[in-house]
PDB file of C-alpha atoms in Angstrom:
ATOM      1  CA  MET A 903     -43.915  23.879 -66.732  1.00  0.00           C
ATOM      2  CA  ARG A 904     -44.749  25.496 -63.417  1.00  0.00           C
ATOM      3  CA  VAL A 905     -45.088  23.572 -60.176  1.00  0.00           C
ATOM      4  CA  LYS A 906     -48.781  22.991 -59.458  1.00  0.00           C
ATOM      5  CA  ASN A 907     -48.646  22.757 -55.665  1.00  0.00           C
ATOM      6  CA  MET A 908     -46.579  25.828 -54.831  1.00  0.00           C
ATOM      7  CA  ASN A 909     -49.385  26.981 -52.508  1.00  0.00           C
ATOM      8  CA  LYS A 910     -49.456  23.766 -50.512  1.00  0.00           C
ATOM      9  CA  VAL A 911     -48.364  25.586 -47.350  1.00  0.00           C
ATOM     10  CA  ASP A 912     -47.683  29.156 -46.288  1.00  0.00           C
ATOM     11  CA  ALA A 913     -44.333  30.760 -47.105  1.00  0.00           C
ATOM     12  CA  PHE A 914     -41.579  29.148 -45.088  1.00  0.00           C
ATOM     13  CA  LYS A 915     -40.506  30.984 -41.931  1.00  0.00           C
ATOM     14  CA  PRO A 916     -37.691  29.073 -40.203  1.00  0.00           C
ATOM     15  CA  LYS A 917     -37.705  31.301 -37.103  1.00  0.00           C
ATOM     16  CA  PRO A 918     -40.325  33.727 -35.718  1.00  0.00           C
ATOM     17  CA  LYS A 919     -37.809  36.563 -35.579  1.00  0.00           C
ATOM     18  CA  HIS A 920     -34.229  37.309 -36.480  1.00  0.00           C
ATOM     19  CA  THR A 921     -31.566  36.963 -33.783  1.00  0.00           C
ATOM     20  CA  ILE A 922     -27.927  38.017 -34.189  1.00  0.00           C
ATOM     21  CA  ILE A 923     -26.867  34.595 -32.895  1.00  0.00           C
ATOM     22  CA  THR A 924     -28.753  31.535 -34.079  1.00  0.00           C
ATOM     23  CA  ARG A 925     -30.565  29.720 -31.289  1.00  0.00           C
ATOM     24  CA  GLU A 926     -28.706  26.463 -31.878  1.00  0.00           C
ATOM     25  CA  GLY A 927     -25.661  28.175 -30.361  1.00  0.00           C
ATOM     26  CA  TYR A 928     -27.288  29.185 -27.066  1.00  0.00           C
ATOM     27  CA  PRO A 929     -26.445  25.980 -25.116  1.00  0.00           C
ATOM     28  CA  PHE A 930     -22.768  26.147 -26.124  1.00  0.00           C
ATOM     29  CA  ILE A 931     -22.543  29.836 -25.213  1.00  0.00           C
ATOM     30  CA  ALA A 932     -24.197  29.180 -21.845  1.00  0.00           C
ATOM     31  CA  ILE A 933     -21.696  26.414 -21.070  1.00  0.00           C
ATOM     32  CA  GLY A 934     -18.809  28.713 -21.993  1.00  0.00           C
ATOM     33  CA  LEU A 935     -20.106  31.504 -19.771  1.00  0.00           C
ATOM     34  CA  VAL A 936     -20.591  29.163 -16.806  1.00  0.00           C
ATOM     35  CA  LEU A 937     -17.071  27.738 -17.162  1.00  0.00           C
ATOM     36  CA  THR A 938     -15.622  31.251 -17.452  1.00  0.00           C
ATOM     37  CA  ILE A 939     -17.410  32.429 -14.298  1.00  0.00           C
ATOM     38  CA  LEU A 940     -16.449  29.323 -12.309  1.00  0.00           C
ATOM     39  CA  ALA A 941     -12.794  29.555 -13.323  1.00  0.00           C
ATOM     40  CA  TYR A 942     -12.706  33.237 -12.363  1.00  0.00           C
ATOM     41  CA  ALA A 943     -14.475  32.561  -9.046  1.00  0.00           C
ATOM     42  CA  PHE A 944     -11.840  29.978  -8.104  1.00  0.00           C
ATOM     43  CA  GLY A 945      -9.007  32.340  -8.993  1.00  0.00           C
ATOM     44  CA  LEU A 946      -8.003  30.504 -12.169  1.00  0.00           C
ATOM     45  CA  ILE A 947      -7.585  33.690 -14.167  1.00  0.00           C
ATOM     46  CA  LEU A 948      -5.651  32.219 -17.099  1.00  0.00           C
ATOM     47  CA  LEU A 949      -8.197  29.422 -17.489  1.00  0.00           C
ATOM     48  CA  ALA A 950     -11.028  31.962 -17.246  1.00  0.00           C
ATOM     49  CA  ILE A 951      -9.449  33.933 -20.104  1.00  0.00           C
ATOM     50  CA  VAL A 952      -9.205  30.766 -22.217  1.00  0.00           C
ATOM     51  CA  PHE A 953     -12.878  29.946 -21.600  1.00  0.00           C
ATOM     52  CA  ALA A 954     -13.861  33.553 -22.356  1.00  0.00           C
ATOM     53  CA  VAL A 955     -12.007  33.490 -25.686  1.00  0.00           C
ATOM     54  CA  LEU A 956     -13.626  30.164 -26.599  1.00  0.00           C
ATOM     55  CA  THR A 957     -17.048  31.586 -25.730  1.00  0.00           C
ATOM     56  CA  ILE A 958     -16.435  34.579 -27.993  1.00  0.00           C
ATOM     57  CA  PHE A 959     -15.404  32.180 -30.763  1.00  0.00           C
ATOM     58  CA  VAL A 960     -18.631  30.189 -30.317  1.00  0.00           C
ATOM     59  CA  CYS A 961     -20.660  33.418 -30.511  1.00  0.00           C
ATOM     60  CA  ALA A 962     -18.905  34.274 -33.774  1.00  0.00           C
ATOM     61  CA  PHE A 963     -19.442  30.765 -35.136  1.00  0.00           C
ATOM     62  CA  PHE A 964     -23.198  30.893 -34.550  1.00  0.00           C
ATOM     63  CA  ARG A 965     -23.605  34.438 -35.880  1.00  0.00           C
ATOM     64  CA  ASN A 966     -26.768  34.928 -37.880  1.00  0.00           C
ATOM     65  CA  PRO A 967     -26.304  37.998 -40.102  1.00  0.00           C
ATOM     66  CA  LYS A 968     -28.994  39.507 -42.264  1.00  0.00           C
ATOM     67  CA  ARG A 969     -28.068  39.141 -45.905  1.00  0.00           C
ATOM     68  CA  GLU A 970     -28.778  41.127 -49.056  1.00  0.00           C
ATOM     69  CA  PRO A 971     -27.700  40.003 -52.560  1.00  0.00           C
ATOM     70  CA  ASN A 972     -24.427  41.363 -53.956  1.00  0.00           C
ATOM     71  CA  GLU A 973     -26.059  42.057 -57.320  1.00  0.00           C
ATOM     72  CA  LYS A 974     -29.414  42.241 -59.056  1.00  0.00           C
ATOM     73  CA  PHE A 975     -31.161  38.905 -59.377  1.00  0.00           C
ATOM     74  CA  ASP A 976     -34.134  37.393 -61.173  1.00  0.00           C
ATOM     75  CA  GLU A 977     -36.028  34.091 -61.237  1.00  0.00           C
ATOM     76  CA  ASN A 978     -33.054  32.401 -62.933  1.00  0.00           C
ATOM     77  CA  SER A 979     -30.550  33.387 -60.227  1.00  0.00           C
ATOM     78  CA  ILE A 980     -29.151  30.691 -57.937  1.00  0.00           C
ATOM     79  CA  PHE A 981     -27.539  31.852 -54.698  1.00  0.00           C
ATOM     80  CA  SER A 982     -24.854  30.192 -52.661  1.00  0.00           C
ATOM     81  CA  PRO A 983     -26.406  28.138 -49.839  1.00  0.00           C
ATOM     82  CA  ALA A 984     -23.339  28.516 -47.614  1.00  0.00           C
ATOM     83  CA  ASP A 985     -20.423  30.741 -46.677  1.00  0.00           C
ATOM     84  CA  GLY A 986     -17.084  29.275 -47.653  1.00  0.00           C
ATOM     85  CA  LYS A 987     -14.846  28.171 -50.496  1.00  0.00           C
ATOM     86  CA  VAL A 988     -15.757  26.313 -53.688  1.00  0.00           C
ATOM     87  CA  ILE A 989     -13.591  23.188 -53.439  1.00  0.00           C
ATOM     88  CA  ALA A 990     -15.014  21.098 -56.284  1.00  0.00           C
ATOM     89  CA  ILE A 991     -16.896  21.497 -59.559  1.00  0.00           C
ATOM     90  CA  GLU A 992     -17.464  18.227 -61.349  1.00  0.00           C
ATOM     91  CA  LYS A 993     -19.768  16.420 -63.722  1.00  0.00           C
ATOM     92  CA  ILE A 994     -21.432  13.170 -62.695  1.00  0.00           C
ATOM     93  CA  LYS A 995     -22.477  10.631 -65.311  1.00  0.00           C
ATOM     94  CA  ASN A 996     -25.589   9.414 -63.527  1.00  0.00           C
ATOM     95  CA  ASP A 997     -26.804  10.953 -60.281  1.00  0.00           C
ATOM     96  CA  LEU A 998     -29.579   9.006 -58.553  1.00  0.00           C
ATOM     97  CA  LEU A 999     -31.410  12.086 -57.251  1.00  0.00           C
ATOM     98  CA  ILE A1000     -31.143  14.141 -60.424  1.00  0.00           C
ATOM     99  CA  LYS A1001     -31.920  10.919 -62.332  1.00  0.00           C
ATOM    100  CA  GLY A1002     -29.349  11.508 -65.016  1.00  0.00           C
ATOM    101  CA  PRO A1003     -26.149  13.441 -65.762  1.00  0.00           C
ATOM    102  CA  ALA A1004     -25.495  16.155 -63.177  1.00  0.00           C
ATOM    103  CA  LEU A1005     -23.215  19.027 -62.270  1.00  0.00           C
ATOM    104  CA  LYS A1006     -21.977  19.134 -58.662  1.00  0.00           C
ATOM    105  CA  VAL A1007     -20.651  22.222 -56.874  1.00  0.00           C
ATOM    106  CA  SER A1008     -19.122  21.699 -53.414  1.00  0.00           C
ATOM    107  CA  ILE A1009     -18.671  24.476 -50.838  1.00  0.00           C
ATOM    108  CA  PHE A1010     -16.474  23.893 -47.785  1.00  0.00           C
ATOM    109  CA  MET A1011     -17.200  25.817 -44.588  1.00  0.00           C
ATOM    110  CA  SER A1012     -14.303  26.207 -42.171  1.00  0.00           C
ATOM    111  CA  VAL A1013     -14.869  26.826 -38.468  1.00  0.00           C
ATOM    112  CA  PHE A1014     -14.394  30.546 -39.169  1.00  0.00           C
ATOM    113  CA  ASN A1015     -17.302  30.763 -41.626  1.00  0.00           C
ATOM    114  CA  CYS A1016     -20.892  31.548 -40.712  1.00  0.00           C
ATOM    115  CA  HIS A1017     -22.689  28.182 -40.609  1.00  0.00           C
ATOM    116  CA  VAL A1018     -26.273  29.285 -41.231  1.00  0.00           C
ATOM    117  CA  ASN A1019     -27.340  27.736 -44.554  1.00  0.00           C
ATOM    118  CA  ARG A1020     -29.785  29.487 -46.892  1.00  0.00           C
ATOM    119  CA  SER A1021     -31.998  28.470 -49.770  1.00  0.00           C
ATOM    120  CA  PRO A1022     -30.380  29.042 -53.181  1.00  0.00           C
ATOM    121  CA  ILE A1023     -33.746  29.449 -54.930  1.00  0.00           C
ATOM    122  CA  LYS A1024     -37.388  30.294 -54.334  1.00  0.00           C
ATOM    123  CA  GLY A1025     -39.529  27.215 -54.594  1.00  0.00           C
ATOM    124  CA  LEU A1026     -41.003  24.091 -53.078  1.00  0.00           C
ATOM    125  CA  VAL A1027     -39.346  21.498 -50.845  1.00  0.00           C
ATOM    126  CA  GLU A1028     -40.129  18.286 -52.709  1.00  0.00           C
ATOM    127  CA  ASN A1029     -38.360  15.996 -50.249  1.00  0.00           C
ATOM    128  CA  VAL A1030     -36.025  15.983 -47.233  1.00  0.00           C
ATOM    129  CA  PHE A1031     -34.205  12.938 -45.905  1.00  0.00           C
ATOM    130  CA  TYR A1032     -31.361  12.261 -43.485  1.00  0.00           C
ATOM    131  CA  ASN A1033     -28.590   9.708 -43.954  1.00  0.00           C
ATOM    132  CA  LYS A1034     -26.465   8.574 -41.035  1.00  0.00           C
ATOM    133  CA  GLY A1035     -22.829   7.996 -41.843  1.00  0.00           C
ATOM    134  CA  ARG A1036     -19.189   8.638 -41.029  1.00  0.00           C
ATOM    135  CA  PHE A1037     -17.427  11.869 -40.078  1.00  0.00           C
ATOM    136  CA  PHE A1038     -14.510  12.214 -42.472  1.00  0.00           C
ATOM    137  CA  VAL A1039     -12.957  15.656 -42.972  1.00  0.00           C
ATOM    138  CA  ALA A1040     -15.595  17.522 -45.004  1.00  0.00           C
ATOM    139  CA  SER A1041     -13.147  18.759 -47.646  1.00  0.00           C
ATOM    140  CA  LEU A1042     -12.393  15.190 -48.801  1.00  0.00           C
ATOM    141  CA  ASP A1043     -14.215  13.835 -51.872  1.00  0.00           C
ATOM    142  CA  LYS A1044     -15.436  10.759 -49.996  1.00  0.00           C
ATOM    143  CA  ALA A1045     -17.326  12.981 -47.532  1.00  0.00           C
ATOM    144  CA  SER A1046     -20.080  13.467 -50.147  1.00  0.00           C
ATOM    145  CA  VAL A1047     -20.805   9.739 -50.124  1.00  0.00           C
ATOM    146  CA  HIS A1048     -19.829   8.432 -46.697  1.00  0.00           C
ATOM    147  CA  ASN A1049     -20.479  11.262 -44.216  1.00  0.00           C
ATOM    148  CA  GLU A1050     -23.650  11.931 -42.252  1.00  0.00           C
ATOM    149  CA  ARG A1051     -25.785  14.243 -44.378  1.00  0.00           C
ATOM    150  CA  ASN A1052     -29.158  15.883 -44.888  1.00  0.00           C
ATOM    151  CA  THR A1053     -30.507  15.978 -48.442  1.00  0.00           C
ATOM    152  CA  VAL A1054     -33.051  18.541 -49.651  1.00  0.00           C
ATOM    153  CA  ILE A1055     -34.696  18.347 -53.076  1.00  0.00           C
ATOM    154  CA  LEU A1056     -35.984  21.732 -54.248  1.00  0.00           C
ATOM    155  CA  LEU A1057     -38.180  22.665 -57.199  1.00  0.00           C
ATOM    156  CA  ASP A1058     -38.368  26.255 -58.371  1.00  0.00           C
ATOM    157  CA  GLU A1059     -41.558  27.871 -59.670  1.00  0.00           C
ATOM    158  CA  LYS A1060     -40.913  26.475 -63.149  1.00  0.00           C
ATOM    159  CA  GLY A1061     -40.343  22.945 -61.868  1.00  0.00           C
ATOM    160  CA  ARG A1062     -36.559  23.020 -62.265  1.00  0.00           C
ATOM    161  CA  LYS A1063     -34.857  20.656 -59.828  1.00  0.00           C
ATOM    162  CA  LEU A1064     -31.925  21.397 -57.540  1.00  0.00           C
ATOM    163  CA  VAL A1065     -30.522  19.048 -54.888  1.00  0.00           C
ATOM    164  CA  LEU A1066     -28.821  20.500 -51.806  1.00  0.00           C
ATOM    165  CA  VAL A1067     -26.868  18.252 -49.436  1.00  0.00           C
ATOM    166  CA  GLN A1068     -25.718  19.439 -45.996  1.00  0.00           C
ATOM    167  CA  ILE A1069     -22.748  17.302 -44.950  1.00  0.00           C
ATOM    168  CA  ALA A1070     -21.368  16.879 -41.434  1.00  0.00           C
ATOM    169  CA  GLY A1071     -17.583  16.957 -41.116  1.00  0.00           C
ATOM    170  CA  PHE A1072     -14.915  15.705 -38.726  1.00  0.00           C
ATOM    171  CA  ILE A1073     -15.775  18.390 -36.159  1.00  0.00           C
ATOM    172  CA  ALA A1074     -19.355  19.140 -37.225  1.00  0.00           C
ATOM    173  CA  ARG A1075     -21.474  16.253 -36.007  1.00  0.00           C
ATOM    174  CA  ARG A1076     -24.894  17.824 -35.894  1.00  0.00           C
ATOM    175  CA  ILE A1077     -27.005  19.032 -38.804  1.00  0.00           C
ATOM    176  CA  VAL A1078     -30.078  21.086 -37.921  1.00  0.00           C
ATOM    177  CA  SER A1079     -32.650  21.384 -40.707  1.00  0.00           C
ATOM    178  CA  TYR A1080     -35.686  23.671 -40.533  1.00  0.00           C
ATOM    179  CA  LEU A1081     -37.321  22.149 -43.619  1.00  0.00           C
ATOM    180  CA  ARG A1082     -40.133  19.679 -44.168  1.00  0.00           C
ATOM    181  CA  GLU A1083     -41.582  18.180 -47.321  1.00  0.00           C
ATOM    182  CA  GLY A1084     -44.161  20.492 -48.888  1.00  0.00           C
ATOM    183  CA  PHE A1085     -42.761  23.734 -47.459  1.00  0.00           C
ATOM    184  CA  LYS A1086     -42.475  26.773 -49.670  1.00  0.00           C
ATOM    185  CA  ILE A1087     -39.218  28.631 -49.233  1.00  0.00           C
ATOM    186  CA  GLU A1088     -37.981  32.033 -50.311  1.00  0.00           C
ATOM    187  CA  ARG A1089     -34.650  32.620 -52.003  1.00  0.00           C
ATOM    188  CA  GLY A1090     -32.080  33.354 -49.275  1.00  0.00           C
ATOM    189  CA  ALA A1091     -34.274  32.092 -46.407  1.00  0.00           C
ATOM    190  CA  ARG A1092     -32.505  30.227 -43.620  1.00  0.00           C
ATOM    191  CA  LEU A1093     -32.894  26.484 -44.031  1.00  0.00           C
ATOM    192  CA  GLY A1094     -30.618  25.091 -41.327  1.00  0.00           C
ATOM    193  CA  VAL A1095     -27.312  25.076 -39.464  1.00  0.00           C
ATOM    194  CA  ILE A1096     -24.334  22.711 -39.402  1.00  0.00           C
ATOM    195  CA  ARG A1097     -22.251  22.832 -36.243  1.00  0.00           C
ATOM    196  CA  PHE A1098     -18.479  23.373 -36.326  1.00  0.00           C
ATOM    197  CA  GLY A1099     -17.010  22.931 -39.824  1.00  0.00           C
ATOM    198  CA  SER A1100     -18.787  21.222 -42.698  1.00  0.00           C
ATOM    199  CA  ARG A1101     -19.767  21.244 -46.368  1.00  0.00           C
ATOM    200  CA  VAL A1102     -22.708  21.810 -48.708  1.00  0.00           C
ATOM    201  CA  ASP A1103     -23.008  20.160 -52.133  1.00  0.00           C
ATOM    202  CA  LEU A1104     -25.306  21.437 -54.887  1.00  0.00           C
ATOM    203  CA  TYR A1105     -26.461  19.189 -57.739  1.00  0.00           C
ATOM    204  CA  PHE A1106     -28.041  20.436 -60.970  1.00  0.00           C
ATOM    205  CA  PRO A1107     -29.163  18.590 -64.103  1.00  0.00           C
ATOM    206  CA  ASP A1108     -26.229  18.727 -66.519  1.00  0.00           C
ATOM    207  CA  ASN A1109     -26.236  21.724 -68.901  1.00  0.00           C
ATOM    208  CA  SER A1110     -29.109  23.374 -67.001  1.00  0.00           C
ATOM    209  CA  VAL A1111     -26.997  26.021 -65.251  1.00  0.00           C
ATOM    210  CA  GLN A1112     -24.409  28.610 -66.242  1.00  0.00           C
ATOM    211  CA  LEU A1113     -21.986  28.943 -63.314  1.00  0.00           C
ATOM    212  CA  ASN A1114     -20.862  32.380 -62.123  1.00  0.00           C
ATOM    213  CA  VAL A1115     -18.103  31.058 -59.848  1.00  0.00           C
ATOM    214  CA  GLY A1116     -15.005  28.959 -60.329  1.00  0.00           C
ATOM    215  CA  LEU A1117     -12.851  26.660 -58.258  1.00  0.00           C
ATOM    216  CA  ASN A1118     -11.495  28.253 -55.033  1.00  0.00           C
ATOM    217  CA  ALA A1119     -14.006  31.124 -55.214  1.00  0.00           C
ATOM    218  CA  GLN A1120     -15.105  32.560 -51.874  1.00  0.00           C
ATOM    219  CA  VAL A1121     -18.902  32.672 -51.613  1.00  0.00           C
ATOM    220  CA  ARG A1122     -21.453  33.914 -49.088  1.00  0.00           C
ATOM    221  CA  ALA A1123     -24.883  32.445 -48.433  1.00  0.00           C
ATOM    222  CA  GLY A1124     -27.727  34.622 -49.660  1.00  0.00           C
ATOM    223  CA  LYS A1125     -25.330  37.126 -51.273  1.00  0.00           C
ATOM    224  CA  THR A1126     -23.233  35.424 -53.954  1.00  0.00           C
ATOM    225  CA  ILE A1127     -24.962  34.278 -57.141  1.00  0.00           C
ATOM    226  CA  VAL A1128     -23.229  30.996 -57.972  1.00  0.00           C
ATOM    227  CA  GLY A1129     -25.094  30.418 -61.227  1.00  0.00           C
ATOM    228  CA  ARG A1130     -28.150  31.002 -63.385  1.00  0.00           C
ATOM    229  CA  TRP A1131     -30.654  28.648 -64.932  1.00  0.00           C
ATOM    230  CA  GLN A1132     -30.212  28.452 -68.700  1.00  0.00           C
TER     231      GLN A1132
END
């Protein structure tokens, strides 16, 4: 059954134009540049080099590349929402958001990964809500339950539900979401950023998806197809 209110709002556009560095990184880059210039001005050359290297790292962290899929896709394709490593694939007996048995896929983003998150499907944002919490290391199992997180419930054009959870980690303590309830979103569109090391969990109704990736697989947001609706 298709979703009736897919035309509730215009197609989702998280930013008016593409920038090679996401705007959430601008303040950090500006601070790094100022510290580099001040250190150099006071003759602290070694310190200036350290600040310059850190500024380059921050630029790389907030990179915002354009992405094209690695392979042909169709309406059943589900893309990775994040760059990183698949650290967990597990079945859950009764997930409250899926409202029944679920399959969870967890992707860990190190500080070296691009941290722009993208929509795994084309569809409607049914709900978005933020939970305050702790800041355990994002690769730990308890991070899914206890850490600060932003939850997005998506419905595709056929009404199939997918839950995406952006999770803050020990270093990442700020989740930026571009989404609101009722937004339409395109497959691969940018949906938010998590600062400095984090994790994204995907939840599907059990037996609704055929996975294309396994444990420890390296995936890229908007490029890697992690699974297909069955």
